PDB file of C-alpha atoms and ligand atoms in Angstrom:
ATOM      1  CA  MET Q   1     -55.128   1.271 -38.370  1.00 91.00           C
ATOM      2  CA  GLU Q   2     -53.071   2.134 -41.835  1.00 96.00           C
ATOM      3  CA  GLY Q   3     -50.229   4.511 -42.716  1.00 96.00           C
ATOM      4  CA  PRO Q   4     -48.660   6.463 -40.318  1.00 95.00           C
ATOM      5  CA  TYR Q   5     -50.894   5.241 -37.294  1.00 95.00           C
ATOM      6  CA  ILE Q   6     -49.542   2.084 -38.184  1.00 96.00           C
ATOM      7  CA  ASP Q   7     -46.126   2.979 -38.394  1.00 95.00           C
ATOM      8  CA  ARG Q   8     -46.107   4.175 -35.267  1.00 95.00           C
ATOM      9  CA  ARG Q   9     -47.996   1.528 -33.342  1.00 93.00           C
ATOM     10  CA  ARG Q  10     -44.828  -1.096 -35.111  1.00 93.00           C
ATOM     11  CA  ALA Q  11     -42.366   1.390 -33.834  1.00 93.00           C
ATOM     12  CA  CYS Q  12     -43.626   1.226 -30.357  1.00 93.00           C
ATOM     13  CA  GLY Q  13     -44.103  -2.984 -30.258  1.00 91.00           C
ATOM     14  CA  PHE Q  14     -40.478  -3.053 -32.117  1.00 90.00           C
ATOM     15  CA  GLY Q  15     -38.892  -0.556 -29.473  1.00 90.00           C
ATOM     16  CA  TYR Q  16     -40.309  -2.698 -26.602  1.00 90.00           C
ATOM     17  CA  TYR Q  17     -39.054  -6.066 -28.166  1.00 92.00           C
ATOM     18  CA  GLU Q  18     -35.749  -4.550 -28.764  1.00 92.00           C
ATOM     19  CA  THR Q  19     -35.379  -2.886 -25.002  1.00 92.00           C
ATOM     20  CA  MET Q  20     -36.234  -6.380 -23.829  1.00 92.00           C
ATOM     21  CA  GLY Q  21     -34.021  -8.343 -25.809  1.00 94.00           C
ATOM     22  CA  VAL Q  22     -36.022  -9.968 -28.565  1.00 94.00           C
ATOM     23  CA  THR Q  23     -35.447 -10.314 -31.655  1.00 92.00           C
ATOM     24  CA  ARG Q  24     -38.885  -9.347 -34.410  1.00 86.00           C
ATOM     25  CA  GLU Q  25     -38.304 -13.207 -35.421  1.00 92.00           C
ATOM     26  CA  ASP Q  26     -38.702 -14.704 -32.353  1.00 94.00           C
ATOM     27  CA  LYS Q  27     -42.418 -15.255 -31.983  1.00 94.00           C
ATOM     28  CA  GLU Q  28     -42.270 -17.314 -28.435  1.00 96.00           C
ATOM     29  CA  GLY Q  29     -40.447 -14.156 -27.140  1.00 94.00           C
ATOM     30  CA  ARG Q  30     -42.882 -11.421 -28.646  1.00 93.00           C
ATOM     31  CA  LEU Q  31     -46.173 -13.316 -27.205  1.00 94.00           C
ATOM     32  CA  GLY Q  32     -44.295 -13.603 -23.927  1.00 94.00           C
ATOM     33  CA  ILE Q  33     -44.165  -9.857 -23.725  1.00 91.00           C
ATOM     34  CA  ALA Q  34     -48.175  -9.659 -25.098  1.00 92.00           C
ATOM     35  CA  ARG Q  35     -48.932 -12.038 -21.855  1.00 95.00           C
ATOM     36  CA  LYS Q  36     -47.418  -9.189 -19.615  1.00 94.00           C
ATOM     37  CA  ASN Q  37     -50.732  -7.437 -20.217  1.00 96.00           C
ATOM     38  CA  PHE Q  38     -52.691  -9.883 -18.723  1.00 97.00           C
ATOM     39  CA  GLU Q  39     -50.544 -10.378 -15.541  1.00 96.00           C
ATOM     40  CA  PHE Q  40     -50.863  -6.167 -15.399  1.00 97.00           C
ATOM     41  CA  PHE Q  41     -47.297  -5.981 -15.491  1.00 95.00           C
ATOM     42  CA  ASP Q  42     -46.422  -7.405 -12.374  1.00 95.00           C
ATOM     43  CA  ALA Q  43     -48.733  -4.306 -11.069  1.00 97.00           C
ATOM     44  CA  PRO Q  44     -50.330  -4.811  -7.582  1.00 97.00           C
ATOM     45  CA  HIS Q  45     -53.602  -3.331  -8.605  1.00 98.00           C
ATOM     46  CA  VAL Q  46     -56.038  -2.950 -11.707  1.00 97.00           C
ATOM     47  CA  ALA Q  47     -58.670  -0.758 -11.843  1.00 98.00           C
ATOM     48  CA  PHE Q  48     -61.128  -1.272 -14.838  1.00 98.00           C
ATOM     49  CA  PHE Q  49     -62.926   1.572 -17.118  1.00 98.00           C
ATOM     50  CA  SER Q  50     -66.644   0.460 -18.513  1.00 98.00           C
ATOM     51  CA  MET Q  51     -69.374   2.212 -19.864  1.00 98.00           C
ATOM     52  CA  PRO Q  52     -72.707   1.345 -20.855  1.00 98.00           C
ATOM     53  CA  SER Q  53     -72.992  -0.348 -24.132  1.00 97.00           C
ATOM     54  CA  ASN Q  54     -74.826   2.112 -25.944  1.00 98.00           C
ATOM     55  CA  PHE Q  55     -72.757   5.174 -25.133  1.00 98.00           C
ATOM     56  CA  VAL Q  56     -70.723   6.334 -28.281  1.00 97.00           C
ATOM     57  CA  PHE Q  57     -67.950   8.779 -29.184  1.00 96.00           C
ATOM     58  CA  PRO Q  58     -68.380  11.458 -26.890  1.00 98.00           C
ATOM     59  CA  GLN Q  59     -69.140   9.292 -23.859  1.00 98.00           C
ATOM     60  CA  ALA Q  60     -65.836   7.247 -24.969  1.00 98.00           C
ATOM     61  CA  VAL Q  61     -63.937  10.683 -24.801  1.00 98.00           C
ATOM     62  CA  ASP Q  62     -65.397  11.168 -20.831  1.00 98.00           C
ATOM     63  CA  MET Q  63     -63.736   7.820 -20.415  1.00 98.00           C
ATOM     64  CA  GLY Q  64     -60.489   8.780 -21.819  1.00 98.00           C
ATOM     65  CA  ILE Q  65     -60.933  12.259 -19.889  1.00 98.00           C
ATOM     66  CA  LEU Q  66     -61.523  10.384 -16.553  1.00 98.00           C
ATOM     67  CA  LEU Q  67     -58.318   7.671 -17.654  1.00 98.00           C
ATOM     68  CA  GLY Q  68     -55.922  10.538 -18.106  1.00 98.00           C
ATOM     69  CA  SER Q  69     -56.837  12.566 -15.301  1.00 98.00           C
ATOM     70  CA  MET Q  70     -56.457   9.368 -12.899  1.00 98.00           C
ATOM     71  CA  MET Q  71     -53.019   8.640 -14.353  1.00 98.00           C
ATOM     72  CA  LEU Q  72     -52.121  12.150 -13.662  1.00 98.00           C
ATOM     73  CA  VAL Q  73     -52.985  12.372 -10.222  1.00 98.00           C
ATOM     74  CA  MET Q  74     -51.320   8.638  -9.904  1.00 98.00           C
ATOM     75  CA  VAL Q  75     -47.854  10.099 -11.056  1.00 98.00           C
ATOM     76  CA  GLU Q  76     -48.561  13.113  -8.794  1.00 98.00           C
ATOM     77  CA  LYS Q  77     -49.037  10.603  -5.818  1.00 98.00           C
ATOM     78  CA  GLY Q  78     -45.662   8.836  -6.645  1.00 97.00           C
ATOM     79  CA  LEU Q  79     -47.467   5.897  -8.363  1.00 98.00           C
ATOM     80  CA  GLY Q  80     -46.743   4.376 -11.792  1.00 97.00           C
ATOM     81  CA  CYS Q  81     -49.248   2.978 -13.863  1.00 98.00           C
ATOM     82  CA  ILE Q  82     -49.727   1.736 -17.529  1.00 97.00           C
ATOM     83  CA  ALA Q  83     -53.304   1.899 -19.702  1.00 98.00           C
ATOM     84  CA  GLN Q  84     -54.005  -0.996 -21.203  1.00 98.00           C
ATOM     85  CA  GLY Q  85     -56.649  -1.123 -23.904  1.00 97.00           C
ATOM     86  CA  SER Q  86     -55.856  -4.864 -24.318  1.00 97.00           C
ATOM     87  CA  LEU Q  87     -57.415  -5.893 -21.237  1.00 97.00           C
ATOM     88  CA  ALA Q  88     -61.338  -4.904 -23.196  1.00 97.00           C
ATOM     89  CA  GLY Q  89     -60.373  -8.092 -25.332  1.00 97.00           C
ATOM     90  CA  TYR Q  90     -61.688 -10.817 -22.484  1.00 95.00           C
ATOM     91  CA  GLN Q  91     -64.513  -8.993 -20.574  1.00 96.00           C
ATOM     92  CA  GLU Q  92     -66.239 -11.906 -18.800  1.00 95.00           C
ATOM     93  CA  PRO Q  93     -63.545 -13.445 -16.731  1.00 95.00           C
ATOM     94  CA  VAL Q  94     -63.337  -9.842 -15.266  1.00 96.00           C
ATOM     95  CA  LYS Q  95     -67.085  -9.225 -14.883  1.00 95.00           C
ATOM     96  CA  GLU Q  96     -67.118 -12.504 -13.008  1.00 95.00           C
ATOM     97  CA  ILE Q  97     -65.033 -11.207  -9.947  1.00 94.00           C
ATOM     98  CA  ALA Q  98     -65.511  -6.829 -10.432  1.00 94.00           C
ATOM     99  CA  TYR Q  99     -68.445  -5.570 -10.030  1.00 93.00           C
ATOM    100  CA  ILE Q 100     -69.132  -4.223 -13.870  1.00 96.00           C
ATOM    101  CA  PRO Q 101     -72.837  -3.861 -14.853  1.00 94.00           C
ATOM    102  CA  GLU Q 102     -73.674  -6.627 -17.412  1.00 92.00           C
ATOM    103  CA  ASP Q 103     -74.748  -3.891 -19.625  1.00 96.00           C
ATOM    104  CA  ASN Q 104     -71.529  -2.054 -19.301  1.00 97.00           C
ATOM    105  CA  GLU Q 105     -68.521  -2.810 -22.145  1.00 98.00           C
ATOM    106  CA  ILE Q 106     -64.886  -2.531 -20.387  1.00 98.00           C
ATOM    107  CA  LEU Q 107     -62.936  -0.072 -22.401  1.00 98.00           C
ATOM    108  CA  PHE Q 108     -59.450  -0.406 -20.848  1.00 98.00           C
ATOM    109  CA  GLY Q 109     -57.882  -1.051 -17.978  1.00 98.00           C
ATOM    110  CA  LEU Q 110     -55.019   0.896 -15.941  1.00 98.00           C
ATOM    111  CA  SER Q 111     -52.446  -1.296 -14.313  1.00 98.00           C
ATOM    112  CA  PHE Q 112     -50.857   0.925 -11.291  1.00 98.00           C
ATOM    113  CA  GLY Q 113     -48.554   0.319  -8.109  1.00 98.00           C
ATOM    114  CA  PHE Q 114     -45.315   1.810  -6.746  1.00 98.00           C
ATOM    115  CA  ILE Q 115     -42.775   1.515  -9.947  1.00 96.00           C
ATOM    116  CA  ASP Q 116     -39.907  -1.198  -9.486  1.00 96.00           C
ATOM    117  CA  HIS Q 117     -37.085   0.741 -11.123  1.00 94.00           C
ATOM    118  CA  ASP Q 118     -35.026  -2.340 -10.923  1.00 95.00           C
ATOM    119  CA  ALA Q 119     -37.385  -4.019 -13.535  1.00 93.00           C
ATOM    120  CA  HIS Q 120     -36.056  -4.255 -17.029  1.00 92.00           C
ATOM    121  CA  ILE Q 121     -39.156  -3.456 -18.649  1.00 90.00           C
ATOM    122  CA  ASN Q 122     -39.719   0.086 -17.102  1.00 91.00           C
ATOM    123  CA  THR Q 123     -36.686   1.052 -18.988  1.00 92.00           C
ATOM    124  CA  VAL Q 124     -38.667   0.742 -22.374  1.00 91.00           C
ATOM    125  CA  ARG Q 125     -39.334   4.317 -23.611  1.00 92.00           C
ATOM    126  CA  MET Q 126     -41.459   4.527 -26.238  1.00 92.00           C
ATOM    127  CA  PRO Q 127     -40.572   7.266 -29.355  1.00 92.00           C
ATOM    128  CA  ARG Q 128     -42.595  10.369 -29.791  1.00 94.00           C
ATOM    129  CA  ALA Q 129     -44.066  11.526 -32.948  1.00 95.00           C
ATOM    130  CA  ASP Q 130     -42.867  15.052 -33.829  1.00 96.00           C
ATOM    131  CA  LEU Q 131     -45.480  17.522 -32.805  1.00 96.00           C
ATOM    132  CA  ASP Q 132     -45.589  19.435 -36.764  1.00 95.00           C
ATOM    133  CA  ASP Q 133     -47.056  15.374 -37.647  1.00 94.00           C
ATOM    134  CA  ILE Q 134     -49.578  15.677 -35.049  1.00 95.00           C
ATOM    135  CA  ALA Q 135     -50.770  19.449 -34.923  1.00 96.00           C
ATOM    136  CA  SER Q 136     -50.997  22.265 -37.773  1.00 97.00           C
ATOM    137  CA  PHE Q 137     -51.080  25.704 -37.255  1.00 95.00           C
ATOM    138  CA  THR Q 138     -52.093  28.662 -38.987  1.00 94.00           C
ATOM    139  CA  SER Q 139     -51.781  32.519 -37.518  1.00 88.00           C
TER     140      SER Q 139
HETATM  141  C1  LIG L 201     -56.303   4.028 -23.967  1.00 72.17           C
HETATM  142  C2  LIG L 201     -54.685   3.586 -24.322  1.00 72.17           C
HETATM  143  C3  LIG L 201     -54.550   1.973 -24.157  1.00 72.17           C
HETATM  144  C4  LIG L 201     -53.116   1.380 -24.655  1.00 72.17           C
HETATM  145  N1  LIG L 201     -53.181  -0.300 -24.489  1.00 72.17           N
HETATM  146  C5  LIG L 201     -52.246  -0.554 -24.138  1.00 72.17           C
HETATM  147  C6  LIG L 201     -52.221  -1.674 -24.206  1.00 72.17           C
HETATM  148  O1  LIG L 201     -52.672  -2.676 -24.147  1.00 72.17           O
HETATM  149  N2  LIG L 201     -50.683  -2.480 -23.858  1.00 72.17           N
HETATM  150  C7  LIG L 201     -49.687  -1.422 -23.475  1.00 72.17           C
HETATM  151  O2  LIG L 201     -48.474  -2.186 -23.458  1.00 72.17           O
HETATM  152  N3  LIG L 201     -49.636  -0.270 -23.449  1.00 72.17           N
HETATM  153  C8  LIG L 201     -50.925   0.175 -24.060  1.00 72.17           C
HETATM  154  N4  LIG L 201     -51.214   1.584 -24.043  1.00 72.17           N
HETATM  155  C9  LIG L 201     -49.771   2.619 -24.288  1.00 72.17           C
HETATM  156  C10 LIG L 201     -49.288   2.449 -22.706  1.00 72.17           C
HETATM  157  O3  LIG L 201     -50.081   2.595 -21.831  1.00 72.17           O
HETATM  158  C11 LIG L 201     -48.229   3.455 -22.514  1.00 72.17           C
HETATM  159  O4  LIG L 201     -48.402   4.692 -23.160  1.00 72.17           O
HETATM  160  C12 LIG L 201     -46.801   2.879 -23.564  1.00 72.17           C
HETATM  161  O5  LIG L 201     -46.295   2.044 -22.448  1.00 72.17           O
HETATM  162  C13 LIG L 201     -45.862   3.788 -23.263  1.00 72.17           C
HETATM  163  O6  LIG L 201     -45.404   4.681 -22.132  1.00 72.17           O
HETATM  164  P1  LIG L 201     -45.113   6.449 -22.354  1.00 72.17           P
HETATM  165  O7  LIG L 201     -46.872   6.843 -22.312  1.00 72.17           O
HETATM  166  O8  LIG L 201     -45.176   6.684 -20.383  1.00 72.17           O
HETATM  167  O9  LIG L 201     -44.532   6.626 -23.204  1.00 72.17           O
HETATM  168  C14 LIG L 201     -52.101   1.629 -24.155  1.00 72.17           C
HETATM  169  C15 LIG L 201     -52.092   3.583 -24.170  1.00 72.17           C
HETATM  170  C16 LIG L 201     -53.636   4.040 -23.871  1.00 72.17           C
HETATM  171  C17 LIG L 201     -53.412   5.689 -23.614  1.00 72.17           C
END
């Protein structure tokens, strides 16, 4: 990633650390937050999304649509959820415990459950890019 994409990614990361009281210099603290991904941010459930590994962009878009739709349904039912691309980083341990066809590749996970409103991590709010920075309009 480069340009505005890496800038936005960094801004999200630093926003996260700031809310959690971790400084940029605190490598251990930052690692601790990154590790939360692999504890599913304390959510009781996680769904893994996989597709045959010979599928390409259009099918990955379908998977993204499925992910987004499931997130909307969960929120509508009063659940909280977090999409996690990081959960695609370790495919084999997941395949040992979940039914995922051997030829499939995990794209992302979705941790979910009822929201713990007292958990400080749930107060993290990510910045949003301005509409004009991500779309152009002509008339
Ligand atoms: C496909 C996808 C993968 C993501 N992967 C991660 C991840 O691995 N770890 C993480 O902390 N956030 C990840 N995010 C961002 C969070 O899911 C979430 O969007 C972020 O915490 C901000 O929440 P908000 O979108 O409600 O503001 C991912 C988002 C998407 C759409």
